[in-house]
Amino acid sequence: MKKILALAAMGLALVSAVGCGGSSGEENKLETIKEKGVLVMATSPDFAPYEFQDVSSGETKYLGAEIELGKYIAEQMGVELQLEAMDFSAVEAAISTGKVDIAISGFAKTPEREENMGFSNYYKAESSDGKDQGLLVLKENADQYQSAEDFAGKKVAAQNGALQQNLVTEQLPDAEMEVITSINDGIMMLTTGKVDAVAVADAVGESYTENYPELAMAEYYFDYESQGNVVAVTKGQDELLAEVNRIIDDVMEKGLYKQWWDEAVEQANALGLTQ
């Protein structure tokens, strides 16, 4: 695997920067990537087992199935990978404005996002069981949430700009939305009683229940079935998208993503999600 050149945690400064403009889409990013020898990838590393942090050695390392996917895409292009870590809403801004080359951060394809981004073919570790998106709650209260109506008047946290925010808005109209920057913030709010639930992808929620015995997935699940996740590129970068699709098809044919997923689940559990 190619060595990651830079792992930069970027906060409000980056959010400000991406708001100041970016690529118009006229630049051929695929050519530029190969000329520079670097693929710049944005991600929000608070979404285990997709992408998360390991700080156990005193240095920040980025792990996860989608991190491995990014490494593989760069390797197949014959370039180095440069990771840019940021809040999820900044990821969307960075790819929409062309500040980065690709974004891999648990993206679900939605009509709203397709207006501003180009999306790759789907990739997924396993077939869906019909429970793709749900809510983390305190285990002692899990059986109280059987339907959407049971969340009426409850505080439900959802990550800013994420699919879960839309699901809460659309399917839990009587809940009180608490917008959060990261899933870790939501978990802290849940365990300290500041919110009643955190909307999460089922795989992410299950990872947290492995390490937080006081948490469980609610009986109620959102009416949503994912076809998989996608890589995002700046709108109009068709040559880059075609190359990413070629590599993703190769990944799925070889069963590599499932291998990365299983490894990431083990790593996240071993860390106790102490990112």
PDB file of C-alpha atoms in Angstrom:
ATOM      1  CA  MET A   1       0.000   0.000   0.000  1.00  0.00           C
ATOM      2  CA  LYS A   2       1.159   3.517  -0.688  1.00  0.00           C
ATOM      3  CA  LYS A   3       2.260   5.545   2.289  1.00  0.00           C
ATOM      4  CA  ILE A   4      -0.172   8.203   3.414  1.00  0.00           C
ATOM      5  CA  LEU A   5       1.539  11.536   2.935  1.00  0.00           C
ATOM      6  CA  ALA A   6      -0.424  13.694   5.312  1.00  0.00           C
ATOM      7  CA  LEU A   7      -3.147  13.243   7.869  1.00  0.00           C
ATOM      8  CA  ALA A   8      -4.419  16.678   8.759  1.00  0.00           C
ATOM      9  CA  ALA A   9      -7.232  17.174  11.240  1.00  0.00           C
ATOM     10  CA  MET A  10      -9.050  20.240  10.001  1.00  0.00           C
ATOM     11  CA  GLY A  11     -11.696  22.179  11.902  1.00  0.00           C
ATOM     12  CA  LEU A  12     -13.311  25.568  11.619  1.00  0.00           C
ATOM     13  CA  ALA A  13     -10.436  26.997   9.600  1.00  0.00           C
ATOM     14  CA  LEU A  14     -11.094  24.463   6.849  1.00  0.00           C
ATOM     15  CA  VAL A  15     -14.842  25.037   6.966  1.00  0.00           C
ATOM     16  CA  SER A  16     -14.110  28.713   6.376  1.00  0.00           C
ATOM     17  CA  ALA A  17     -11.668  27.907   3.598  1.00  0.00           C
ATOM     18  CA  VAL A  18     -13.991  25.664   1.617  1.00  0.00           C
ATOM     19  CA  GLY A  19     -16.617  28.357   1.745  1.00  0.00           C
ATOM     20  CA  CYS A  20     -14.330  30.712  -0.182  1.00  0.00           C
ATOM     21  CA  GLY A  21     -14.681  28.971  -3.512  1.00  0.00           C
ATOM     22  CA  GLY A  22     -12.929  26.160  -5.300  1.00  0.00           C
ATOM     23  CA  SER A  23     -12.642  24.331  -8.572  1.00  0.00           C
ATOM     24  CA  SER A  24     -15.208  25.242 -11.181  1.00  0.00           C
ATOM     25  CA  GLY A  25     -15.074  21.716 -12.543  1.00  0.00           C
ATOM     26  CA  GLU A  26     -13.195  22.904 -15.673  1.00  0.00           C
ATOM     27  CA  GLU A  27      -9.933  21.374 -14.449  1.00  0.00           C
ATOM     28  CA  ASN A  28      -9.412  17.724 -15.358  1.00  0.00           C
ATOM     29  CA  LYS A  29      -8.751  16.377 -11.885  1.00  0.00           C
ATOM     30  CA  LEU A  30      -7.665  12.943 -13.058  1.00  0.00           C
ATOM     31  CA  GLU A  31      -4.869  14.468 -15.115  1.00  0.00           C
ATOM     32  CA  THR A  32      -3.903  16.775 -12.246  1.00  0.00           C
ATOM     33  CA  ILE A  33      -3.818  13.902  -9.748  1.00  0.00           C
ATOM     34  CA  LYS A  34      -1.481  11.899 -11.958  1.00  0.00           C
ATOM     35  CA  GLU A  35       0.715  14.907 -12.707  1.00  0.00           C
ATOM     36  CA  LYS A  36       1.104  15.750  -9.014  1.00  0.00           C
ATOM     37  CA  GLY A  37       1.272  12.121  -7.916  1.00  0.00           C
ATOM     38  CA  VAL A  38      -1.162  12.777  -5.075  1.00  0.00           C
ATOM     39  CA  LEU A  39      -4.836  11.917  -4.498  1.00  0.00           C
ATOM     40  CA  VAL A  40      -6.427  14.203  -1.887  1.00  0.00           C
ATOM     41  CA  MET A  41      -9.274  12.520  -0.011  1.00  0.00           C
ATOM     42  CA  ALA A  42     -11.634  14.129   2.503  1.00  0.00           C
ATOM     43  CA  THR A  43     -13.179  12.068   5.299  1.00  0.00           C
ATOM     44  CA  SER A  44     -14.876  12.512   8.661  1.00  0.00           C
ATOM     45  CA  PRO A  45     -13.190   9.910  10.903  1.00  0.00           C
ATOM     46  CA  ASP A  46     -15.897   9.409  13.522  1.00  0.00           C
ATOM     47  CA  PHE A  47     -17.890   6.692  11.786  1.00  0.00           C
ATOM     48  CA  ALA A  48     -16.469   3.323  12.834  1.00  0.00           C
ATOM     49  CA  PRO A  49     -16.047   0.844  11.232  1.00  0.00           C
ATOM     50  CA  TYR A  50     -16.098   2.973   8.052  1.00  0.00           C
ATOM     51  CA  GLU A  51     -13.471   5.492   9.206  1.00  0.00           C
ATOM     52  CA  PHE A  52     -12.129   6.232  12.673  1.00  0.00           C
ATOM     53  CA  GLN A  53      -9.056   7.251  14.620  1.00  0.00           C
ATOM     54  CA  ASP A  54      -6.496   5.308  16.656  1.00  0.00           C
ATOM     55  CA  VAL A  55      -4.567   7.538  19.068  1.00  0.00           C
ATOM     56  CA  SER A  56      -3.345   4.708  21.318  1.00  0.00           C
ATOM     57  CA  SER A  57       0.281   5.184  20.243  1.00  0.00           C
ATOM     58  CA  GLY A  58       0.257   8.910  20.898  1.00  0.00           C
ATOM     59  CA  GLU A  59       0.007   9.623  17.183  1.00  0.00           C
ATOM     60  CA  THR A  60      -3.228   9.812  15.218  1.00  0.00           C
ATOM     61  CA  LYS A  61      -3.748   6.954  12.783  1.00  0.00           C
ATOM     62  CA  TYR A  62      -6.762   6.636  10.539  1.00  0.00           C
ATOM     63  CA  LEU A  63      -8.381   3.236  10.189  1.00  0.00           C
ATOM     64  CA  GLY A  64     -11.512   1.776   8.668  1.00  0.00           C
ATOM     65  CA  ALA A  65     -12.889   0.001   5.637  1.00  0.00           C
ATOM     66  CA  GLU A  66     -13.269   3.230   3.684  1.00  0.00           C
ATOM     67  CA  ILE A  67      -9.765   4.388   4.586  1.00  0.00           C
ATOM     68  CA  GLU A  68      -8.493   1.155   3.039  1.00  0.00           C
ATOM     69  CA  LEU A  69     -10.658   1.795   0.005  1.00  0.00           C
ATOM     70  CA  GLY A  70      -9.081   5.233  -0.379  1.00  0.00           C
ATOM     71  CA  LYS A  71      -5.591   3.727  -0.103  1.00  0.00           C
ATOM     72  CA  TYR A  72      -6.445   1.151  -2.745  1.00  0.00           C
ATOM     73  CA  ILE A  73      -7.841   3.745  -5.153  1.00  0.00           C
ATOM     74  CA  ALA A  74      -4.647   5.794  -4.821  1.00  0.00           C
ATOM     75  CA  GLU A  75      -2.487   2.697  -5.251  1.00  0.00           C
ATOM     76  CA  GLN A  76      -4.325   1.654  -8.396  1.00  0.00           C
ATOM     77  CA  MET A  77      -3.892   5.153  -9.802  1.00  0.00           C
ATOM     78  CA  GLY A  78      -0.173   4.947  -9.068  1.00  0.00           C
ATOM     79  CA  VAL A  79      -0.187   7.939  -6.723  1.00  0.00           C
ATOM     80  CA  GLU A  80       0.149   8.742  -3.034  1.00  0.00           C
ATOM     81  CA  LEU A  81      -2.885   9.271  -0.775  1.00  0.00           C
ATOM     82  CA  GLN A  82      -3.257  12.478   1.201  1.00  0.00           C
ATOM     83  CA  LEU A  83      -6.016  12.297   3.805  1.00  0.00           C
ATOM     84  CA  GLU A  84      -7.801  15.445   4.949  1.00  0.00           C
ATOM     85  CA  ALA A  85      -9.817  14.812   8.120  1.00  0.00           C
ATOM     86  CA  MET A  86     -12.670  17.212   8.874  1.00  0.00           C
ATOM     87  CA  ASP A  87     -16.251  17.466  10.121  1.00  0.00           C
ATOM     88  CA  PHE A  88     -18.807  15.732   7.926  1.00  0.00           C
ATOM     89  CA  SER A  89     -20.456  18.970   6.763  1.00  0.00           C
ATOM     90  CA  ALA A  90     -17.010  20.243   5.735  1.00  0.00           C
ATOM     91  CA  VAL A  91     -16.451  17.051   3.726  1.00  0.00           C
ATOM     92  CA  GLU A  92     -19.500  17.842   1.618  1.00  0.00           C
ATOM     93  CA  ALA A  93     -18.367  21.440   1.130  1.00  0.00           C
ATOM     94  CA  ALA A  94     -14.816  20.397   0.237  1.00  0.00           C
ATOM     95  CA  ILE A  95     -15.892  18.026  -2.532  1.00  0.00           C
ATOM     96  CA  SER A  96     -18.656  20.293  -3.842  1.00  0.00           C
ATOM     97  CA  THR A  97     -16.203  23.189  -4.269  1.00  0.00           C
ATOM     98  CA  GLY A  98     -13.343  21.053  -5.587  1.00  0.00           C
ATOM     99  CA  LYS A  99     -11.014  21.632  -2.630  1.00  0.00           C
ATOM    100  CA  VAL A 100     -10.291  17.891  -2.565  1.00  0.00           C
ATOM    101  CA  ASP A 101     -10.214  15.216  -5.258  1.00  0.00           C
ATOM    102  CA  ILE A 102     -12.522  12.610  -3.722  1.00  0.00           C
ATOM    103  CA  ALA A 103     -14.561  12.217  -0.552  1.00  0.00           C
ATOM    104  CA  ILE A 104     -15.160   8.887   1.177  1.00  0.00           C
ATOM    105  CA  SER A 105     -17.146   9.265   4.363  1.00  0.00           C
ATOM    106  CA  GLY A 106     -20.069   6.874   4.603  1.00  0.00           C
ATOM    107  CA  PHE A 107     -21.880   8.647   1.779  1.00  0.00           C
ATOM    108  CA  ALA A 108     -25.365   7.519   0.847  1.00  0.00           C
ATOM    109  CA  LYS A 109     -26.592   8.645  -2.566  1.00  0.00           C
ATOM    110  CA  THR A 110     -29.460  11.137  -2.308  1.00  0.00           C
ATOM    111  CA  PRO A 111     -31.101  13.369  -4.940  1.00  0.00           C
ATOM    112  CA  GLU A 112     -30.070  16.481  -2.982  1.00  0.00           C
ATOM    113  CA  ARG A 113     -26.417  15.480  -2.930  1.00  0.00           C
ATOM    114  CA  GLU A 114     -26.437  14.479  -6.588  1.00  0.00           C
ATOM    115  CA  GLU A 115     -27.197  18.100  -7.461  1.00  0.00           C
ATOM    116  CA  ASN A 116     -23.773  19.107  -6.126  1.00  0.00           C
ATOM    117  CA  MET A 117     -21.583  16.007  -6.398  1.00  0.00           C
ATOM    118  CA  GLY A 118     -20.802  13.116  -8.691  1.00  0.00           C
ATOM    119  CA  PHE A 119     -21.194   9.646  -7.172  1.00  0.00           C
ATOM    120  CA  SER A 120     -19.477   6.362  -7.892  1.00  0.00           C
ATOM    121  CA  ASN A 121     -20.862   2.866  -8.211  1.00  0.00           C
ATOM    122  CA  TYR A 122     -22.076   1.326  -4.961  1.00  0.00           C
ATOM    123  CA  TYR A 123     -19.907  -0.741  -2.648  1.00  0.00           C
ATOM    124  CA  LYS A 124     -21.051  -2.672   0.397  1.00  0.00           C
ATOM    125  CA  ALA A 125     -19.680  -5.298   2.758  1.00  0.00           C
ATOM    126  CA  GLU A 126     -22.819  -7.398   3.089  1.00  0.00           C
ATOM    127  CA  SER A 127     -26.340  -7.670   1.770  1.00  0.00           C
ATOM    128  CA  SER A 128     -28.948  -5.616   3.571  1.00  0.00           C
ATOM    129  CA  ASP A 129     -31.139  -7.118   6.270  1.00  0.00           C
ATOM    130  CA  GLY A 130     -33.601  -4.250   5.967  1.00  0.00           C
ATOM    131  CA  LYS A 131     -32.229  -2.537   9.075  1.00  0.00           C
ATOM    132  CA  ASP A 132     -29.810  -0.019   7.663  1.00  0.00           C
ATOM    133  CA  GLN A 133     -30.595   3.074   9.720  1.00  0.00           C
ATOM    134  CA  GLY A 134     -31.715   3.167  13.327  1.00  0.00           C
ATOM    135  CA  LEU A 135     -31.261   4.846  16.677  1.00  0.00           C
ATOM    136  CA  LEU A 136     -28.957   4.237  19.595  1.00  0.00           C
ATOM    137  CA  VAL A 137     -30.649   4.571  22.970  1.00  0.00           C
ATOM    138  CA  LEU A 138     -29.932   3.585  26.543  1.00  0.00           C
ATOM    139  CA  LYS A 139     -30.295  -0.174  26.796  1.00  0.00           C
ATOM    140  CA  GLU A 140     -32.717   0.098  29.702  1.00  0.00           C
ATOM    141  CA  ASN A 141     -35.093   2.078  27.471  1.00  0.00           C
ATOM    142  CA  ALA A 142     -34.656   0.197  24.191  1.00  0.00           C
ATOM    143  CA  ASP A 143     -37.983  -1.660  24.312  1.00  0.00           C
ATOM    144  CA  GLN A 144     -39.849   1.628  24.821  1.00  0.00           C
ATOM    145  CA  TYR A 145     -39.164   2.672  21.239  1.00  0.00           C
ATOM    146  CA  GLN A 146     -41.324   0.490  19.033  1.00  0.00           C
ATOM    147  CA  SER A 147     -42.597   3.129  16.606  1.00  0.00           C
ATOM    148  CA  ALA A 148     -41.966   6.658  15.362  1.00  0.00           C
ATOM    149  CA  GLU A 149     -44.633   7.928  17.707  1.00  0.00           C
ATOM    150  CA  ASP A 150     -42.590   6.741  20.683  1.00  0.00           C
ATOM    151  CA  PHE A 151     -40.002   9.427  19.897  1.00  0.00           C
ATOM    152  CA  ALA A 152     -42.529  12.257  20.181  1.00  0.00           C
ATOM    153  CA  GLY A 153     -41.081  14.935  22.449  1.00  0.00           C
ATOM    154  CA  LYS A 154     -37.753  13.100  22.707  1.00  0.00           C
ATOM    155  CA  LYS A 155     -34.398  14.681  21.909  1.00  0.00           C
ATOM    156  CA  VAL A 156     -32.804  12.878  18.981  1.00  0.00           C
ATOM    157  CA  ALA A 157     -29.256  13.711  17.898  1.00  0.00           C
ATOM    158  CA  ALA A 158     -28.185  13.483  14.257  1.00  0.00           C
ATOM    159  CA  GLN A 159     -24.982  14.477  12.525  1.00  0.00           C
ATOM    160  CA  ASN A 160     -25.060  17.733  10.611  1.00  0.00           C
ATOM    161  CA  GLY A 161     -25.500  17.135   6.878  1.00  0.00           C
ATOM    162  CA  ALA A 162     -25.749  13.364   7.211  1.00  0.00           C
ATOM    163  CA  LEU A 163     -28.463  11.065   5.881  1.00  0.00           C
ATOM    164  CA  GLN A 164     -29.635  10.518   9.457  1.00  0.00           C
ATOM    165  CA  GLN A 165     -30.508  14.190   9.821  1.00  0.00           C
ATOM    166  CA  ASN A 166     -32.931  13.897   6.909  1.00  0.00           C
ATOM    167  CA  LEU A 167     -34.411  10.670   8.263  1.00  0.00           C
ATOM    168  CA  VAL A 168     -35.095  12.214  11.663  1.00  0.00           C
ATOM    169  CA  THR A 169     -36.680  15.271  10.056  1.00  0.00           C
ATOM    170  CA  GLU A 170     -38.874  13.233   7.725  1.00  0.00           C
ATOM    171  CA  GLN A 171     -39.786  10.207   9.827  1.00  0.00           C
ATOM    172  CA  LEU A 172     -39.672  11.538  13.409  1.00  0.00           C
ATOM    173  CA  PRO A 173     -41.465  14.886  12.944  1.00  0.00           C
ATOM    174  CA  ASP A 174     -42.540  15.061  16.578  1.00  0.00           C
ATOM    175  CA  ALA A 175     -39.032  14.543  17.959  1.00  0.00           C
ATOM    176  CA  GLU A 176     -36.759  17.416  18.949  1.00  0.00           C
ATOM    177  CA  MET A 177     -33.725  17.454  16.672  1.00  0.00           C
ATOM    178  CA  GLU A 178     -30.282  17.988  18.206  1.00  0.00           C
ATOM    179  CA  VAL A 179     -27.738  18.602  15.451  1.00  0.00           C
ATOM    180  CA  ILE A 180     -24.263  17.311  16.309  1.00  0.00           C
ATOM    181  CA  THR A 181     -20.853  17.687  14.708  1.00  0.00           C
ATOM    182  CA  SER A 182     -19.699  14.105  15.282  1.00  0.00           C
ATOM    183  CA  ILE A 183     -21.134  10.760  16.334  1.00  0.00           C
ATOM    184  CA  ASN A 184     -18.797  10.773  19.322  1.00  0.00           C
ATOM    185  CA  ASP A 185     -20.445  13.975  20.536  1.00  0.00           C
ATOM    186  CA  GLY A 186     -23.819  12.284  20.234  1.00  0.00           C
ATOM    187  CA  ILE A 187     -22.685   9.251  22.219  1.00  0.00           C
ATOM    188  CA  MET A 188     -21.432  11.502  25.010  1.00  0.00           C
ATOM    189  CA  MET A 189     -24.753  13.366  25.054  1.00  0.00           C
ATOM    190  CA  LEU A 190     -26.677  10.089  25.128  1.00  0.00           C
ATOM    191  CA  THR A 191     -24.689   8.543  27.976  1.00  0.00           C
ATOM    192  CA  THR A 192     -24.979  11.738  30.033  1.00  0.00           C
ATOM    193  CA  GLY A 193     -28.720  12.097  29.479  1.00  0.00           C
ATOM    194  CA  LYS A 194     -28.616  15.206  27.284  1.00  0.00           C
ATOM    195  CA  VAL A 195     -30.403  13.407  24.442  1.00  0.00           C
ATOM    196  CA  ASP A 196     -32.670  10.376  24.310  1.00  0.00           C
ATOM    197  CA  ALA A 197     -31.347   8.842  21.097  1.00  0.00           C
ATOM    198  CA  VAL A 198     -28.676   9.158  18.415  1.00  0.00           C
ATOM    199  CA  ALA A 199     -29.567   8.410  14.794  1.00  0.00           C
ATOM    200  CA  VAL A 200     -26.905   6.179  13.233  1.00  0.00           C
ATOM    201  CA  ALA A 201     -26.270   3.630  10.522  1.00  0.00           C
ATOM    202  CA  ASP A 202     -26.964   0.215  11.997  1.00  0.00           C
ATOM    203  CA  ALA A 203     -23.373  -0.997  11.499  1.00  0.00           C
ATOM    204  CA  VAL A 204     -22.057   2.051  13.350  1.00  0.00           C
ATOM    205  CA  GLY A 205     -24.564   1.611  16.158  1.00  0.00           C
ATOM    206  CA  GLU A 206     -23.701  -2.036  16.599  1.00  0.00           C
ATOM    207  CA  SER A 207     -20.021  -1.122  16.900  1.00  0.00           C
ATOM    208  CA  TYR A 208     -20.813   1.259  19.721  1.00  0.00           C
ATOM    209  CA  THR A 209     -22.961  -1.281  21.566  1.00  0.00           C
ATOM    210  CA  GLU A 210     -19.975  -3.621  21.597  1.00  0.00           C
ATOM    211  CA  ASN A 211     -18.045  -1.086  23.635  1.00  0.00           C
ATOM    212  CA  TYR A 212     -20.793   0.699  25.545  1.00  0.00           C
ATOM    213  CA  PRO A 213     -22.804  -2.006  27.330  1.00  0.00           C
ATOM    214  CA  GLU A 214     -25.284   0.587  28.538  1.00  0.00           C
ATOM    215  CA  LEU A 215     -26.372   1.277  24.937  1.00  0.00           C
ATOM    216  CA  ALA A 216     -28.552  -0.649  22.485  1.00  0.00           C
ATOM    217  CA  MET A 217     -30.282  -0.153  19.169  1.00  0.00           C
ATOM    218  CA  ALA A 218     -33.940   0.793  19.549  1.00  0.00           C
ATOM    219  CA  GLU A 219     -36.595  -1.629  18.334  1.00  0.00           C
ATOM    220  CA  TYR A 220     -37.723   1.001  15.834  1.00  0.00           C
ATOM    221  CA  TYR A 221     -35.761   1.381  12.579  1.00  0.00           C
ATOM    222  CA  PHE A 222     -36.141   4.031   9.908  1.00  0.00           C
ATOM    223  CA  ASP A 223     -37.911   3.097   6.689  1.00  0.00           C
ATOM    224  CA  TYR A 224     -34.760   3.022   4.592  1.00  0.00           C
ATOM    225  CA  GLU A 225     -32.784   0.326   2.820  1.00  0.00           C
ATOM    226  CA  SER A 226     -29.341   1.184   1.517  1.00  0.00           C
ATOM    227  CA  GLN A 227     -27.906  -0.128  -1.716  1.00  0.00           C
ATOM    228  CA  GLY A 228     -24.461   0.655  -0.363  1.00  0.00           C
ATOM    229  CA  ASN A 229     -22.118   3.614  -0.018  1.00  0.00           C
ATOM    230  CA  VAL A 230     -20.511   5.709  -2.741  1.00  0.00           C
ATOM    231  CA  VAL A 231     -17.368   7.737  -3.358  1.00  0.00           C
ATOM    232  CA  ALA A 232     -18.030  11.414  -4.099  1.00  0.00           C
ATOM    233  CA  VAL A 233     -16.189  13.529  -6.672  1.00  0.00           C
ATOM    234  CA  THR A 234     -16.690  17.114  -7.752  1.00  0.00           C
ATOM    235  CA  LYS A 235     -19.600  17.520 -10.152  1.00  0.00           C
ATOM    236  CA  GLY A 236     -18.500  17.237 -13.780  1.00  0.00           C
ATOM    237  CA  GLN A 237     -15.297  15.283 -13.147  1.00  0.00           C
ATOM    238  CA  ASP A 238     -16.425  12.407 -15.356  1.00  0.00           C
ATOM    239  CA  GLU A 239     -12.971  11.024 -16.199  1.00  0.00           C
ATOM    240  CA  LEU A 240     -12.035  10.808 -12.525  1.00  0.00           C
ATOM    241  CA  LEU A 241     -15.389   9.209 -11.728  1.00  0.00           C
ATOM    242  CA  ALA A 242     -14.910   6.610 -14.449  1.00  0.00           C
ATOM    243  CA  GLU A 243     -11.499   5.701 -13.033  1.00  0.00           C
ATOM    244  CA  VAL A 244     -12.900   5.439  -9.494  1.00  0.00           C
ATOM    245  CA  ASN A 245     -15.727   3.229 -10.775  1.00  0.00           C
ATOM    246  CA  ARG A 246     -13.251   0.939 -12.520  1.00  0.00           C
ATOM    247  CA  ILE A 247     -11.337   0.502  -9.278  1.00  0.00           C
ATOM    248  CA  ILE A 248     -14.465  -0.020  -7.155  1.00  0.00           C
ATOM    249  CA  ASP A 249     -15.682  -2.712  -9.540  1.00  0.00           C
ATOM    250  CA  ASP A 250     -12.306  -4.410  -9.121  1.00  0.00           C
ATOM    251  CA  VAL A 251     -12.557  -4.130  -5.328  1.00  0.00           C
ATOM    252  CA  MET A 252     -16.000  -5.730  -5.254  1.00  0.00           C
ATOM    253  CA  GLU A 253     -15.082  -8.471  -7.719  1.00  0.00           C
ATOM    254  CA  LYS A 254     -12.112  -9.477  -5.553  1.00  0.00           C
ATOM    255  CA  GLY A 255     -14.074  -9.270  -2.301  1.00  0.00           C
ATOM    256  CA  LEU A 256     -11.597  -6.786  -0.868  1.00  0.00           C
ATOM    257  CA  TYR A 257     -14.119  -4.454   0.761  1.00  0.00           C
ATOM    258  CA  LYS A 258     -15.586  -7.257   2.846  1.00  0.00           C
ATOM    259  CA  GLN A 259     -12.064  -8.118   4.044  1.00  0.00           C
ATOM    260  CA  TRP A 260     -11.394  -4.504   4.985  1.00  0.00           C
ATOM    261  CA  TRP A 261     -14.758  -4.284   6.718  1.00  0.00           C
ATOM    262  CA  ASP A 262     -14.135  -7.342   8.896  1.00  0.00           C
ATOM    263  CA  GLU A 263     -10.679  -6.056   9.848  1.00  0.00           C
ATOM    264  CA  ALA A 264     -12.088  -2.622  10.676  1.00  0.00           C
ATOM    265  CA  VAL A 265     -14.789  -4.090  12.923  1.00  0.00           C
ATOM    266  CA  GLU A 266     -12.125  -5.976  14.882  1.00  0.00           C
ATOM    267  CA  GLN A 267      -9.929  -2.888  15.146  1.00  0.00           C
ATOM    268  CA  ALA A 268     -12.778  -0.657  16.305  1.00  0.00           C
ATOM    269  CA  ASN A 269     -13.823  -3.170  18.943  1.00  0.00           C
ATOM    270  CA  ALA A 270     -10.252  -3.578  20.165  1.00  0.00           C
ATOM    271  CA  LEU A 271      -9.915   0.189  20.555  1.00  0.00           C
ATOM    272  CA  GLY A 272     -13.197   0.507  22.393  1.00  0.00           C
ATOM    273  CA  LEU A 273     -13.908   3.386  20.024  1.00  0.00           C
ATOM    274  CA  THR A 274     -11.769   5.677  22.143  1.00  0.00           C
ATOM    275  CA  GLN A 275     -11.031   8.008  19.269  1.00  0.00           C
TER     276      GLN A 275
END
